[in-house]
Amino acid sequence: MERTLSIIKPDATARNISGKVNAMIEEAGLKIIAQKLIRLTASQAEEFYQEHKDKAFFTSLVDFMTSAPVVVQVLEGEDAVARYRKIMGATNPAVAEEGTIRRTFALSIDKNTVHGSDSPESAKREIGFFFSKIEICE
Ligand code: ATP
Ligand code: MG
């Protein structure tokens, strides 16, 4: 069993479709073992996305991620990190596979509905960033 950190992004909460995203996650067999709705501050979003701090899109990414609440969640399942990336689809929804969350719901490369950890190491860091042990259902 593996865990990954998922974020349902502001474009989804603003459109009231976080439940539809959760349905796709659950239908794919991943289990939501922790979940909360939060409004990120700019400094929290900057810290979370520190790997992208030198990219041209960093400021707009932080602005977007703080523009509305997000649902942060821990997903568990076999090979959860890679499996969730597959269910999410490519960063750019225009090239994401049919049936993926981003192909179905994302509006653009930046308003792309979900985040998922990109490796088991990132997952560990990202889960620890948002959740304490007591908030995660064993
Ligand atoms: P995420 O980390 O959100 O799961 P990802 O791993 O598919 O997405 P990254 O390369 O880590 O993509 O980029 C992080 C986020 O930054 C993307 O999800 C997207 O919202 C935004 N982003 C990435 N590339 C661009 C770009 N060229 N223009 C605008 N925004 C971008
Ligand atoms: Mg990423």
Short mmCIF file of C-alpha atoms and ligand atoms in Angstrom, two decimals:
data_model
loop_
_atom_site.label_atom_id
_atom_site.label_comp_id
_atom_site.label_asym_id
_atom_site.label_seq_id
_atom_site.Cartn_x
_atom_site.Cartn_y
_atom_site.Cartn_z
CA MET A 1 0.00 0.00 0.00
CA GLU A 2 1.20 3.49 -0.90
CA ARG A 3 -0.05 7.01 -0.16
CA THR A 4 -0.14 10.16 -2.26
CA LEU A 5 -1.15 13.76 -1.63
CA SER A 6 -3.95 15.14 -3.78
CA ILE A 7 -5.20 18.71 -4.04
CA ILE A 8 -8.52 19.57 -5.65
CA LYS A 9 -7.61 23.02 -6.93
CA PRO A 10 -9.48 26.38 -6.82
CA ASP A 11 -10.96 26.03 -10.33
CA ALA A 12 -12.82 22.92 -9.10
CA THR A 13 -14.01 24.24 -5.72
CA ALA A 14 -15.12 27.48 -7.42
CA ARG A 15 -17.25 25.43 -9.86
CA ASN A 16 -18.65 23.22 -7.04
CA ILE A 17 -17.33 20.01 -8.61
CA SER A 18 -15.06 18.65 -5.86
CA GLY A 19 -17.57 15.83 -5.31
CA LYS A 20 -17.38 14.85 -8.98
CA VAL A 21 -13.58 14.71 -8.75
CA ASN A 22 -13.85 12.58 -5.60
CA ALA A 23 -16.22 10.22 -7.42
CA MET A 24 -13.61 9.66 -10.15
CA ILE A 25 -10.92 9.03 -7.52
CA GLU A 26 -13.12 6.49 -5.71
CA GLU A 27 -14.32 4.80 -8.90
CA ALA A 28 -10.65 4.27 -9.80
CA GLY A 29 -10.18 2.35 -6.56
CA LEU A 30 -8.13 4.85 -4.57
CA LYS A 31 -9.27 5.33 -0.97
CA ILE A 32 -9.55 8.81 0.60
CA ILE A 33 -8.01 8.35 4.06
CA ALA A 34 -7.77 12.05 5.01
CA GLN A 35 -9.44 15.17 3.63
CA LYS A 36 -9.99 18.83 4.49
CA LEU A 37 -11.06 22.09 2.85
CA ILE A 38 -8.58 24.93 3.42
CA ARG A 39 -7.77 28.36 2.00
CA LEU A 40 -4.02 28.56 1.35
CA THR A 41 -2.11 31.72 2.21
CA ALA A 42 0.45 33.02 -0.31
CA SER A 43 3.36 31.94 1.88
CA GLN A 44 1.91 28.44 2.27
CA ALA A 45 1.42 28.10 -1.52
CA GLU A 46 4.96 29.42 -2.15
CA GLU A 47 6.42 26.89 0.28
CA PHE A 48 4.39 24.02 -1.12
CA TYR A 49 5.47 24.78 -4.72
CA GLN A 50 9.08 25.70 -3.81
CA GLU A 51 10.42 23.40 -6.59
CA HIS A 52 8.87 25.81 -9.15
CA LYS A 53 10.08 29.08 -7.58
CA ASP A 54 12.31 29.99 -10.56
CA LYS A 55 9.69 29.22 -13.22
CA ALA A 56 7.99 32.00 -15.19
CA PHE A 57 4.55 30.78 -14.06
CA PHE A 58 5.38 30.74 -10.31
CA THR A 59 3.61 34.00 -9.36
CA SER A 60 0.48 33.14 -11.32
CA LEU A 61 0.52 29.62 -9.85
CA VAL A 62 0.59 31.05 -6.30
CA ASP A 63 -2.14 33.60 -7.17
CA PHE A 64 -4.33 30.84 -8.58
CA MET A 65 -3.79 28.41 -5.69
CA THR A 66 -4.84 31.12 -3.21
CA SER A 67 -7.83 32.36 -5.24
CA ALA A 68 -10.38 30.00 -3.61
CA PRO A 69 -10.35 27.12 -1.11
CA VAL A 70 -8.71 23.81 -2.00
CA VAL A 71 -9.48 20.28 -0.86
CA VAL A 72 -6.31 18.57 0.35
CA GLN A 73 -6.49 14.82 0.71
CA VAL A 74 -4.44 11.70 1.28
CA LEU A 75 -5.17 8.84 -1.12
CA GLU A 76 -4.16 5.27 -0.43
CA GLY A 77 -3.86 2.27 -2.72
CA GLU A 78 -1.44 -0.02 -4.48
CA ASP A 79 1.08 2.11 -6.41
CA ALA A 80 -0.99 5.17 -5.41
CA VAL A 81 1.48 7.84 -6.61
CA ALA A 82 1.77 6.58 -10.19
CA ARG A 83 -1.84 5.44 -10.37
CA TYR A 84 -3.19 8.83 -9.32
CA ARG A 85 -0.95 10.60 -11.85
CA LYS A 86 -2.50 8.35 -14.51
CA ILE A 87 -6.06 9.07 -13.34
CA MET A 88 -5.29 12.83 -13.27
CA GLY A 89 -3.95 12.92 -16.83
CA ALA A 90 -1.33 15.22 -18.34
CA THR A 91 -0.66 18.71 -16.89
CA ASN A 92 -2.08 20.25 -20.06
CA PRO A 93 -5.71 19.07 -20.38
CA ALA A 94 -5.58 19.52 -24.15
CA VAL A 95 -3.25 16.53 -24.38
CA ALA A 96 -4.61 14.56 -21.39
CA GLU A 97 -6.06 11.12 -22.13
CA GLU A 98 -9.82 10.67 -22.53
CA GLY A 99 -11.47 9.72 -19.22
CA THR A 100 -8.86 11.39 -17.00
CA ILE A 101 -9.81 14.01 -14.40
CA ARG A 102 -7.97 16.79 -16.24
CA ARG A 103 -9.40 15.88 -19.65
CA THR A 104 -12.88 15.82 -18.11
CA PHE A 105 -12.75 18.93 -15.91
CA ALA A 106 -9.61 21.08 -16.37
CA LEU A 107 -9.97 24.49 -18.00
CA SER A 108 -6.35 25.11 -19.01
CA ILE A 109 -2.73 24.16 -18.20
CA ASP A 110 -2.84 26.35 -15.09
CA LYS A 111 -6.48 25.83 -14.03
CA ASN A 112 -6.02 22.08 -14.19
CA THR A 113 -8.30 20.89 -11.35
CA VAL A 114 -5.97 18.57 -9.41
CA HIS A 115 -2.49 18.13 -8.03
CA GLY A 116 -0.88 14.78 -7.29
CA SER A 117 2.54 14.03 -5.79
CA ASP A 118 5.13 13.15 -8.45
CA SER A 119 7.09 10.53 -6.44
CA PRO A 120 6.82 8.58 -3.17
CA GLU A 121 9.41 10.99 -1.66
CA SER A 122 7.35 14.04 -2.67
CA ALA A 123 4.23 12.33 -1.32
CA LYS A 124 5.83 11.90 2.10
CA ARG A 125 6.88 15.57 2.23
CA GLU A 126 3.55 16.85 0.90
CA ILE A 127 1.41 14.69 3.23
CA GLY A 128 3.50 15.93 6.18
CA PHE A 129 3.05 19.51 4.97
CA PHE A 130 -0.75 19.34 5.30
CA PHE A 131 -1.62 16.55 7.73
CA SER A 132 -0.68 15.42 11.20
CA LYS A 133 -0.74 11.72 12.08
CA ILE A 134 -4.00 12.07 14.01
CA GLU A 135 -5.83 13.36 10.88
CA ILE A 136 -5.04 10.30 8.76
CA CYS A 137 -7.30 7.24 9.06
CA GLU A 138 -5.19 4.10 9.36
P1 ATP B 1 0.87 19.31 -10.10
O1 ATP B 1 2.23 19.50 -9.48
O2 ATP B 1 -0.07 20.46 -9.83
O3 ATP B 1 0.29 17.98 -9.81
P2 ATP B 1 2.11 18.60 -12.57
O4 ATP B 1 3.03 17.80 -11.71
O5 ATP B 1 1.38 17.91 -13.67
O6 ATP B 1 1.03 19.33 -11.69
P3 ATP B 1 4.14 20.63 -12.59
O7 ATP B 1 5.15 20.69 -13.65
O8 ATP B 1 4.51 20.12 -11.23
O9 ATP B 1 2.88 19.83 -13.17
O10 ATP B 1 3.53 22.09 -12.44
C1 ATP B 1 2.81 22.47 -11.30
C2 ATP B 1 1.61 23.28 -11.71
O11 ATP B 1 2.05 24.51 -12.25
C3 ATP B 1 0.75 22.65 -12.81
O12 ATP B 1 -0.22 21.75 -12.35
C4 ATP B 1 0.10 23.87 -13.39
O13 ATP B 1 -1.02 24.26 -12.62
C5 ATP B 1 1.19 24.91 -13.29
N1 ATP B 1 1.94 24.96 -14.54
C6 ATP B 1 2.85 24.07 -14.99
N2 ATP B 1 3.34 24.42 -16.19
C7 ATP B 1 2.72 25.57 -16.49
C8 ATP B 1 2.78 26.46 -17.60
N3 ATP B 1 3.60 26.26 -18.62
N4 ATP B 1 1.98 27.54 -17.57
C9 ATP B 1 1.16 27.79 -16.54
N5 ATP B 1 1.05 26.99 -15.45
C10 ATP B 1 1.81 25.90 -15.44
MG MG B 2 4.04 18.57 -9.99
#
